Amino acid sequence: TMPKEPAVLRQNILDTTAAILACGIDPKKCFLFRQSLVPEHAELAWILGCLTNMPRLLRLPQWKMKRASQNNEGTVGLLTYPVLQAADILLYKSTHVPVGEDQVLHLELAQDIARHFNKKYGEFFPVPKAILSEL
């Protein structure tokens, strides 16, 4: 949600890929892809954004905290990021999503969006459940 230098962004993509492979992910068993090359993510985010009301997004604590840290000039990208996250989850019809405590409200938004979409257009998206790690 913050502008990045193109060279830094490209390097971050390579570094992240290297880290994933170093963790032991086998590309022969898993699909690795750059999300930005899959236009359906942005397309579904647009559709879901048209089903999501502003007051719900404005109540999310992450929006409030980050907006405050940006001198009350939060961007549209920051505000709508939880809808993009919902699209990332729902696009693949995920049934279970590993999340940290700080992302539970965003997953609840994805659940609500899935229910709203299914009610309006018929059963299409599973309502994803949270997998919380215990420390």
Short mmCIF file of N, CA and C in Angstrom, two decimals:
data_model
loop_
_atom_site.label_atom_id
_atom_site.label_comp_id
_atom_site.label_asym_id
_atom_site.label_seq_id
_atom_site.Cartn_x
_atom_site.Cartn_y
_atom_site.Cartn_z
N THR A 1 0.81 -1.21 0.00
CA THR A 1 0.00 0.00 0.00
C THR A 1 0.85 1.27 0.00
N MET A 2 2.15 1.08 0.07
CA MET A 2 3.06 2.23 0.03
C MET A 2 3.89 2.14 -1.26
N PRO A 3 4.10 3.26 -1.93
CA PRO A 3 4.90 3.22 -3.17
C PRO A 3 6.30 2.67 -2.90
N LYS A 4 6.77 1.85 -3.83
CA LYS A 4 8.11 1.26 -3.73
C LYS A 4 8.87 1.55 -5.02
N GLU A 5 10.16 1.66 -4.88
CA GLU A 5 11.02 1.80 -6.06
C GLU A 5 10.94 0.49 -6.84
N PRO A 6 10.77 0.55 -8.16
CA PRO A 6 10.66 -0.68 -8.95
C PRO A 6 11.81 -1.66 -8.74
N ALA A 7 13.03 -1.16 -8.66
CA ALA A 7 14.18 -2.07 -8.48
C ALA A 7 14.10 -2.77 -7.12
N VAL A 8 13.67 -2.05 -6.09
CA VAL A 8 13.54 -2.64 -4.75
C VAL A 8 12.44 -3.68 -4.76
N LEU A 9 11.33 -3.38 -5.40
CA LEU A 9 10.22 -4.31 -5.48
C LEU A 9 10.64 -5.60 -6.19
N ARG A 10 11.33 -5.46 -7.32
CA ARG A 10 11.81 -6.65 -8.05
C ARG A 10 12.74 -7.48 -7.17
N GLN A 11 13.63 -6.83 -6.44
CA GLN A 11 14.55 -7.55 -5.56
C GLN A 11 13.80 -8.23 -4.42
N ASN A 12 12.78 -7.57 -3.88
CA ASN A 12 11.98 -8.17 -2.81
C ASN A 12 11.29 -9.45 -3.29
N ILE A 13 10.82 -9.43 -4.53
CA ILE A 13 10.18 -10.63 -5.09
C ILE A 13 11.18 -11.77 -5.18
N LEU A 14 12.38 -11.48 -5.64
CA LEU A 14 13.42 -12.51 -5.74
C LEU A 14 13.83 -13.00 -4.35
N ASP A 15 13.99 -12.08 -3.41
CA ASP A 15 14.39 -12.46 -2.04
C ASP A 15 13.33 -13.34 -1.38
N THR A 16 12.07 -12.98 -1.57
CA THR A 16 10.98 -13.76 -0.99
C THR A 16 10.93 -15.15 -1.60
N THR A 17 11.11 -15.23 -2.91
CA THR A 17 11.12 -16.53 -3.58
C THR A 17 12.28 -17.39 -3.06
N ALA A 18 13.44 -16.77 -2.91
CA ALA A 18 14.59 -17.51 -2.38
C ALA A 18 14.33 -18.01 -0.96
N ALA A 19 13.70 -17.18 -0.15
CA ALA A 19 13.39 -17.58 1.23
C ALA A 19 12.41 -18.75 1.26
N ILE A 20 11.41 -18.70 0.39
CA ILE A 20 10.43 -19.80 0.33
C ILE A 20 11.12 -21.10 -0.06
N LEU A 21 11.97 -21.03 -1.06
CA LEU A 21 12.70 -22.24 -1.49
C LEU A 21 13.66 -22.71 -0.41
N ALA A 22 14.32 -21.78 0.29
CA ALA A 22 15.25 -22.14 1.35
C ALA A 22 14.54 -22.81 2.52
N CYS A 23 13.25 -22.52 2.70
CA CYS A 23 12.47 -23.16 3.77
C CYS A 23 12.11 -24.60 3.43
N GLY A 24 12.40 -25.02 2.20
CA GLY A 24 12.15 -26.40 1.83
C GLY A 24 10.91 -26.63 0.97
N ILE A 25 10.27 -25.57 0.54
CA ILE A 25 9.13 -25.73 -0.36
C ILE A 25 9.64 -26.33 -1.67
N ASP A 26 9.01 -27.41 -2.09
CA ASP A 26 9.43 -28.10 -3.31
C ASP A 26 8.59 -27.61 -4.48
N PRO A 27 9.20 -26.88 -5.43
CA PRO A 27 8.42 -26.37 -6.57
C PRO A 27 7.88 -27.48 -7.48
N LYS A 28 8.32 -28.70 -7.28
CA LYS A 28 7.75 -29.82 -8.04
C LYS A 28 6.43 -30.28 -7.44
N LYS A 29 6.19 -29.88 -6.18
CA LYS A 29 4.96 -30.28 -5.49
C LYS A 29 4.02 -29.10 -5.23
N CYS A 30 4.54 -27.88 -5.35
CA CYS A 30 3.75 -26.68 -5.05
C CYS A 30 3.83 -25.72 -6.23
N PHE A 31 2.77 -24.98 -6.41
CA PHE A 31 2.78 -23.93 -7.43
C PHE A 31 3.33 -22.65 -6.81
N LEU A 32 4.38 -22.14 -7.40
CA LEU A 32 4.90 -20.83 -7.01
C LEU A 32 4.62 -19.89 -8.16
N PHE A 33 4.02 -18.76 -7.85
CA PHE A 33 3.72 -17.79 -8.90
C PHE A 33 3.69 -16.40 -8.31
N ARG A 34 3.88 -15.43 -9.17
CA ARG A 34 3.82 -14.04 -8.74
C ARG A 34 2.37 -13.59 -8.88
N GLN A 35 1.78 -13.27 -7.75
CA GLN A 35 0.36 -12.91 -7.72
C GLN A 35 0.04 -11.77 -8.66
N SER A 36 0.94 -10.82 -8.82
CA SER A 36 0.67 -9.67 -9.67
C SER A 36 0.52 -10.05 -11.14
N LEU A 37 0.92 -11.27 -11.50
CA LEU A 37 0.76 -11.73 -12.88
C LEU A 37 -0.59 -12.43 -13.11
N VAL A 38 -1.40 -12.52 -12.07
CA VAL A 38 -2.72 -13.17 -12.16
C VAL A 38 -3.78 -12.07 -12.08
N PRO A 39 -4.30 -11.63 -13.23
CA PRO A 39 -5.25 -10.50 -13.21
C PRO A 39 -6.54 -10.79 -12.45
N GLU A 40 -6.87 -12.04 -12.27
CA GLU A 40 -8.11 -12.38 -11.57
C GLU A 40 -8.11 -11.89 -10.12
N HIS A 41 -6.94 -11.74 -9.52
CA HIS A 41 -6.89 -11.20 -8.15
C HIS A 41 -7.49 -9.79 -8.11
N ALA A 42 -7.00 -8.93 -8.99
CA ALA A 42 -7.49 -7.55 -9.02
C ALA A 42 -8.93 -7.50 -9.50
N GLU A 43 -9.28 -8.35 -10.46
CA GLU A 43 -10.65 -8.35 -10.97
C GLU A 43 -11.65 -8.75 -9.89
N LEU A 44 -11.32 -9.82 -9.14
CA LEU A 44 -12.22 -10.23 -8.07
C LEU A 44 -12.26 -9.19 -6.95
N ALA A 45 -11.11 -8.58 -6.66
CA ALA A 45 -11.09 -7.52 -5.64
C ALA A 45 -12.04 -6.39 -6.03
N TRP A 46 -12.08 -6.04 -7.31
CA TRP A 46 -13.00 -4.99 -7.76
C TRP A 46 -14.45 -5.42 -7.53
N ILE A 47 -14.78 -6.64 -7.92
CA ILE A 47 -16.15 -7.14 -7.75
C ILE A 47 -16.53 -7.16 -6.27
N LEU A 48 -15.65 -7.69 -5.44
CA LEU A 48 -15.94 -7.77 -4.01
C LEU A 48 -16.00 -6.38 -3.38
N GLY A 49 -15.17 -5.46 -3.87
CA GLY A 49 -15.21 -4.09 -3.38
C GLY A 49 -16.55 -3.44 -3.65
N CYS A 50 -17.18 -3.83 -4.73
CA CYS A 50 -18.50 -3.28 -5.06
C CYS A 50 -19.59 -3.86 -4.16
N LEU A 51 -19.28 -4.92 -3.41
CA LEU A 51 -20.23 -5.52 -2.48
C LEU A 51 -19.92 -5.17 -1.02
N THR A 52 -18.86 -4.41 -0.80
CA THR A 52 -18.40 -4.10 0.56
C THR A 52 -18.68 -2.64 0.86
N ASN A 53 -19.29 -2.38 2.02
CA ASN A 53 -19.62 -0.98 2.33
C ASN A 53 -18.47 -0.28 3.06
N MET A 54 -18.39 1.01 2.83
CA MET A 54 -17.32 1.83 3.40
C MET A 54 -17.31 1.82 4.93
N PRO A 55 -18.45 1.96 5.60
CA PRO A 55 -18.39 1.97 7.07
C PRO A 55 -17.70 0.73 7.65
N ARG A 56 -17.90 -0.43 7.02
CA ARG A 56 -17.25 -1.66 7.51
C ARG A 56 -15.74 -1.52 7.41
N LEU A 57 -15.24 -1.02 6.29
CA LEU A 57 -13.79 -0.87 6.13
C LEU A 57 -13.23 0.19 7.07
N LEU A 58 -13.97 1.26 7.25
CA LEU A 58 -13.49 2.36 8.11
C LEU A 58 -13.41 1.96 9.58
N ARG A 59 -14.13 0.91 9.98
CA ARG A 59 -14.11 0.44 11.37
C ARG A 59 -12.94 -0.49 11.66
N LEU A 60 -12.27 -1.00 10.64
CA LEU A 60 -11.18 -1.95 10.88
C LEU A 60 -10.04 -1.27 11.64
N PRO A 61 -9.57 -1.88 12.73
CA PRO A 61 -8.55 -1.24 13.54
C PRO A 61 -7.23 -1.00 12.79
N GLN A 62 -6.86 -1.90 11.88
CA GLN A 62 -5.62 -1.69 11.14
C GLN A 62 -5.68 -0.41 10.32
N TRP A 63 -6.84 -0.11 9.74
CA TRP A 63 -7.02 1.13 8.98
C TRP A 63 -6.82 2.32 9.89
N LYS A 64 -7.45 2.28 11.04
CA LYS A 64 -7.37 3.40 11.98
C LYS A 64 -5.93 3.64 12.43
N MET A 65 -5.23 2.56 12.76
CA MET A 65 -3.85 2.70 13.26
C MET A 65 -2.91 3.20 12.16
N LYS A 66 -2.97 2.60 10.98
CA LYS A 66 -2.06 3.01 9.91
C LYS A 66 -2.38 4.41 9.43
N ARG A 67 -3.65 4.75 9.37
CA ARG A 67 -4.05 6.09 8.94
C ARG A 67 -3.49 7.12 9.92
N ALA A 68 -3.58 6.82 11.19
CA ALA A 68 -3.05 7.73 12.20
C ALA A 68 -1.54 7.89 12.04
N SER A 69 -0.86 6.79 11.71
CA SER A 69 0.60 6.87 11.55
C SER A 69 0.99 7.59 10.26
N GLN A 70 0.05 7.79 9.36
CA GLN A 70 0.30 8.50 8.10
C GLN A 70 -0.32 9.90 8.14
N ASN A 71 -0.39 10.49 9.33
CA ASN A 71 -0.94 11.83 9.51
C ASN A 71 -2.35 11.96 8.94
N ASN A 72 -3.17 10.95 9.19
CA ASN A 72 -4.57 10.93 8.75
C ASN A 72 -4.73 11.05 7.24
N GLU A 73 -3.73 10.62 6.50
CA GLU A 73 -3.82 10.66 5.04
C GLU A 73 -3.69 9.26 4.45
N GLY A 74 -4.41 8.32 5.03
CA GLY A 74 -4.39 6.95 4.53
C GLY A 74 -4.86 6.91 3.08
N THR A 75 -4.31 5.99 2.33
CA THR A 75 -4.64 5.88 0.90
C THR A 75 -5.84 4.95 0.67
N VAL A 76 -6.41 5.04 -0.50
CA VAL A 76 -7.50 4.13 -0.88
C VAL A 76 -6.97 2.70 -0.89
N GLY A 77 -5.73 2.52 -1.33
CA GLY A 77 -5.13 1.19 -1.33
C GLY A 77 -5.08 0.59 0.06
N LEU A 78 -4.73 1.40 1.05
CA LEU A 78 -4.70 0.95 2.43
C LEU A 78 -6.10 0.60 2.92
N LEU A 79 -7.07 1.44 2.59
CA LEU A 79 -8.45 1.21 3.02
C LEU A 79 -9.01 -0.07 2.41
N THR A 80 -8.73 -0.31 1.13
CA THR A 80 -9.33 -1.45 0.44
C THR A 80 -8.47 -2.71 0.48
N TYR A 81 -7.30 -2.64 1.12
CA TYR A 81 -6.42 -3.81 1.19
C TYR A 81 -7.12 -5.05 1.75
N PRO A 82 -7.97 -4.93 2.79
CA PRO A 82 -8.67 -6.12 3.29
C PRO A 82 -9.58 -6.76 2.24
N VAL A 83 -10.11 -5.98 1.32
CA VAL A 83 -10.94 -6.55 0.25
C VAL A 83 -10.04 -7.33 -0.72
N LEU A 84 -8.85 -6.82 -1.00
CA LEU A 84 -7.89 -7.56 -1.83
C LEU A 84 -7.50 -8.86 -1.14
N GLN A 85 -7.30 -8.81 0.18
CA GLN A 85 -6.99 -10.04 0.92
C GLN A 85 -8.14 -11.03 0.79
N ALA A 86 -9.37 -10.55 0.88
CA ALA A 86 -10.52 -11.43 0.73
C ALA A 86 -10.52 -12.06 -0.66
N ALA A 87 -10.21 -11.27 -1.68
CA ALA A 87 -10.14 -11.81 -3.04
C ALA A 87 -9.05 -12.87 -3.14
N ASP A 88 -7.91 -12.63 -2.50
CA ASP A 88 -6.82 -13.61 -2.52
C ASP A 88 -7.27 -14.94 -1.93
N ILE A 89 -8.07 -14.88 -0.89
CA ILE A 89 -8.56 -16.08 -0.22
C ILE A 89 -9.66 -16.75 -1.04
N LEU A 90 -10.64 -15.95 -1.46
CA LEU A 90 -11.82 -16.52 -2.11
C LEU A 90 -11.55 -16.97 -3.54
N LEU A 91 -10.60 -16.34 -4.22
CA LEU A 91 -10.29 -16.72 -5.60
C LEU A 91 -9.98 -18.21 -5.71
N TYR A 92 -9.29 -18.74 -4.71
CA TYR A 92 -8.89 -20.15 -4.73
C TYR A 92 -9.84 -21.04 -3.95
N LYS A 93 -10.98 -20.46 -3.56
CA LYS A 93 -12.01 -21.18 -2.82
C LYS A 93 -11.44 -21.87 -1.59
N SER A 94 -10.61 -21.12 -0.88
CA SER A 94 -9.96 -21.63 0.34
C SER A 94 -10.99 -21.92 1.41
N THR A 95 -10.80 -23.04 2.09
CA THR A 95 -11.72 -23.41 3.18
C THR A 95 -11.13 -23.10 4.55
N HIS A 96 -9.79 -23.09 4.64
CA HIS A 96 -9.10 -22.81 5.89
C HIS A 96 -7.91 -21.90 5.59
N VAL A 97 -7.71 -20.90 6.46
CA VAL A 97 -6.66 -19.91 6.22
C VAL A 97 -5.85 -19.72 7.50
N PRO A 98 -4.54 -19.97 7.44
CA PRO A 98 -3.71 -19.68 8.62
C PRO A 98 -3.56 -18.17 8.80
N VAL A 99 -3.92 -17.67 9.96
CA VAL A 99 -3.83 -16.23 10.23
C VAL A 99 -3.28 -16.00 11.63
N GLY A 100 -2.68 -14.84 11.80
CA GLY A 100 -2.29 -14.38 13.13
C GLY A 100 -3.45 -13.63 13.74
N GLU A 101 -3.37 -13.41 15.03
CA GLU A 101 -4.45 -12.68 15.74
C GLU A 101 -4.75 -11.34 15.08
N ASP A 102 -3.71 -10.68 14.54
CA ASP A 102 -3.90 -9.35 13.95
C ASP A 102 -4.68 -9.38 12.65
N GLN A 103 -4.88 -10.57 12.08
CA GLN A 103 -5.59 -10.67 10.81
C GLN A 103 -6.97 -11.31 10.94
N VAL A 104 -7.39 -11.63 12.14
CA VAL A 104 -8.68 -12.29 12.35
C VAL A 104 -9.83 -11.43 11.80
N LEU A 105 -9.80 -10.13 12.06
CA LEU A 105 -10.89 -9.26 11.58
C LEU A 105 -10.91 -9.20 10.06
N HIS A 106 -9.75 -9.27 9.43
CA HIS A 106 -9.72 -9.29 7.96
C HIS A 106 -10.31 -10.60 7.43
N LEU A 107 -10.04 -11.70 8.11
CA LEU A 107 -10.64 -12.96 7.68
C LEU A 107 -12.14 -12.93 7.91
N GLU A 108 -12.58 -12.31 9.01
CA GLU A 108 -14.02 -12.19 9.24
C GLU A 108 -14.67 -11.37 8.13
N LEU A 109 -13.97 -10.37 7.62
CA LEU A 109 -14.49 -9.61 6.48
C LEU A 109 -14.61 -10.53 5.27
N ALA A 110 -13.61 -11.35 5.02
CA ALA A 110 -13.66 -12.29 3.89
C ALA A 110 -14.84 -13.25 4.05
N GLN A 111 -15.09 -13.70 5.28
CA GLN A 111 -16.22 -14.59 5.54
C GLN A 111 -17.54 -13.88 5.24
N ASP A 112 -17.66 -12.65 5.71
CA ASP A 112 -18.88 -11.88 5.48
C ASP A 112 -19.09 -11.61 3.99
N ILE A 113 -18.02 -11.29 3.28
CA ILE A 113 -18.13 -11.04 1.84
C ILE A 113 -18.56 -12.32 1.12
N ALA A 114 -17.99 -13.46 1.50
CA ALA A 114 -18.37 -14.74 0.89
C ALA A 114 -19.86 -15.02 1.12
N ARG A 115 -20.31 -14.82 2.36
CA ARG A 115 -21.73 -15.05 2.66
C ARG A 115 -22.64 -14.11 1.85
N HIS A 116 -22.25 -12.85 1.78
CA HIS A 116 -23.04 -11.86 1.04
C HIS A 116 -23.09 -12.23 -0.45
N PHE A 117 -21.95 -12.57 -1.03
CA PHE A 117 -21.89 -12.96 -2.44
C PHE A 117 -22.77 -14.19 -2.68
N ASN A 118 -22.64 -15.20 -1.81
CA ASN A 118 -23.41 -16.44 -1.98
C ASN A 118 -24.90 -16.19 -1.84
N LYS A 119 -25.29 -15.31 -0.94
CA LYS A 119 -26.71 -15.00 -0.77
C LYS A 119 -27.27 -14.30 -2.01
N LYS A 120 -26.46 -13.44 -2.58
CA LYS A 120 -26.91 -12.65 -3.73
C LYS A 120 -26.88 -13.44 -5.04
N TYR A 121 -25.83 -14.27 -5.21
CA TYR A 121 -25.60 -14.93 -6.51
C TYR A 121 -25.67 -16.45 -6.47
N GLY A 122 -25.92 -17.04 -5.32
CA GLY A 122 -25.95 -18.49 -5.20
C GLY A 122 -24.64 -19.00 -4.61
N GLU A 123 -24.68 -20.19 -4.06
CA GLU A 123 -23.50 -20.76 -3.40
C GLU A 123 -22.35 -20.89 -4.38
N PHE A 124 -21.29 -20.16 -4.11
CA PHE A 124 -20.12 -20.18 -4.99
C PHE A 124 -18.83 -20.28 -4.18
N PHE A 125 -18.70 -19.42 -3.17
CA PHE A 125 -17.48 -19.40 -2.36
C PHE A 125 -17.69 -20.15 -1.05
N PRO A 126 -16.75 -21.02 -0.67
CA PRO A 126 -16.80 -21.55 0.69
C PRO A 126 -16.53 -20.41 1.67
N VAL A 127 -17.10 -20.51 2.86
CA VAL A 127 -16.83 -19.51 3.89
C VAL A 127 -15.58 -20.01 4.63
N PRO A 128 -14.45 -19.31 4.45
CA PRO A 128 -13.19 -19.82 5.01
C PRO A 128 -13.14 -19.72 6.54
N LYS A 129 -12.50 -20.72 7.12
CA LYS A 129 -12.32 -20.74 8.57
C LYS A 129 -10.87 -20.39 8.92
N ALA A 130 -10.69 -19.78 10.08
CA ALA A 130 -9.36 -19.38 10.52
C ALA A 130 -8.63 -20.57 11.14
N ILE A 131 -7.36 -20.65 10.86
CA ILE A 131 -6.46 -21.56 11.56
C ILE A 131 -5.51 -20.66 12.34
N LEU A 132 -5.68 -20.62 13.64
CA LEU A 132 -4.84 -19.78 14.50
C LEU A 132 -3.72 -20.62 15.08
N SER A 133 -2.51 -20.12 14.98
CA SER A 133 -1.38 -20.85 15.55
C SER A 133 -1.31 -20.56 17.04
N GLU A 134 -0.95 -21.58 17.80
CA GLU A 134 -0.81 -21.42 19.24
C GLU A 134 0.67 -21.30 19.56
N LEU A 135 1.01 -20.28 20.32
CA LEU A 135 2.42 -20.10 20.70
C LEU A 135 2.68 -20.59 22.09
#
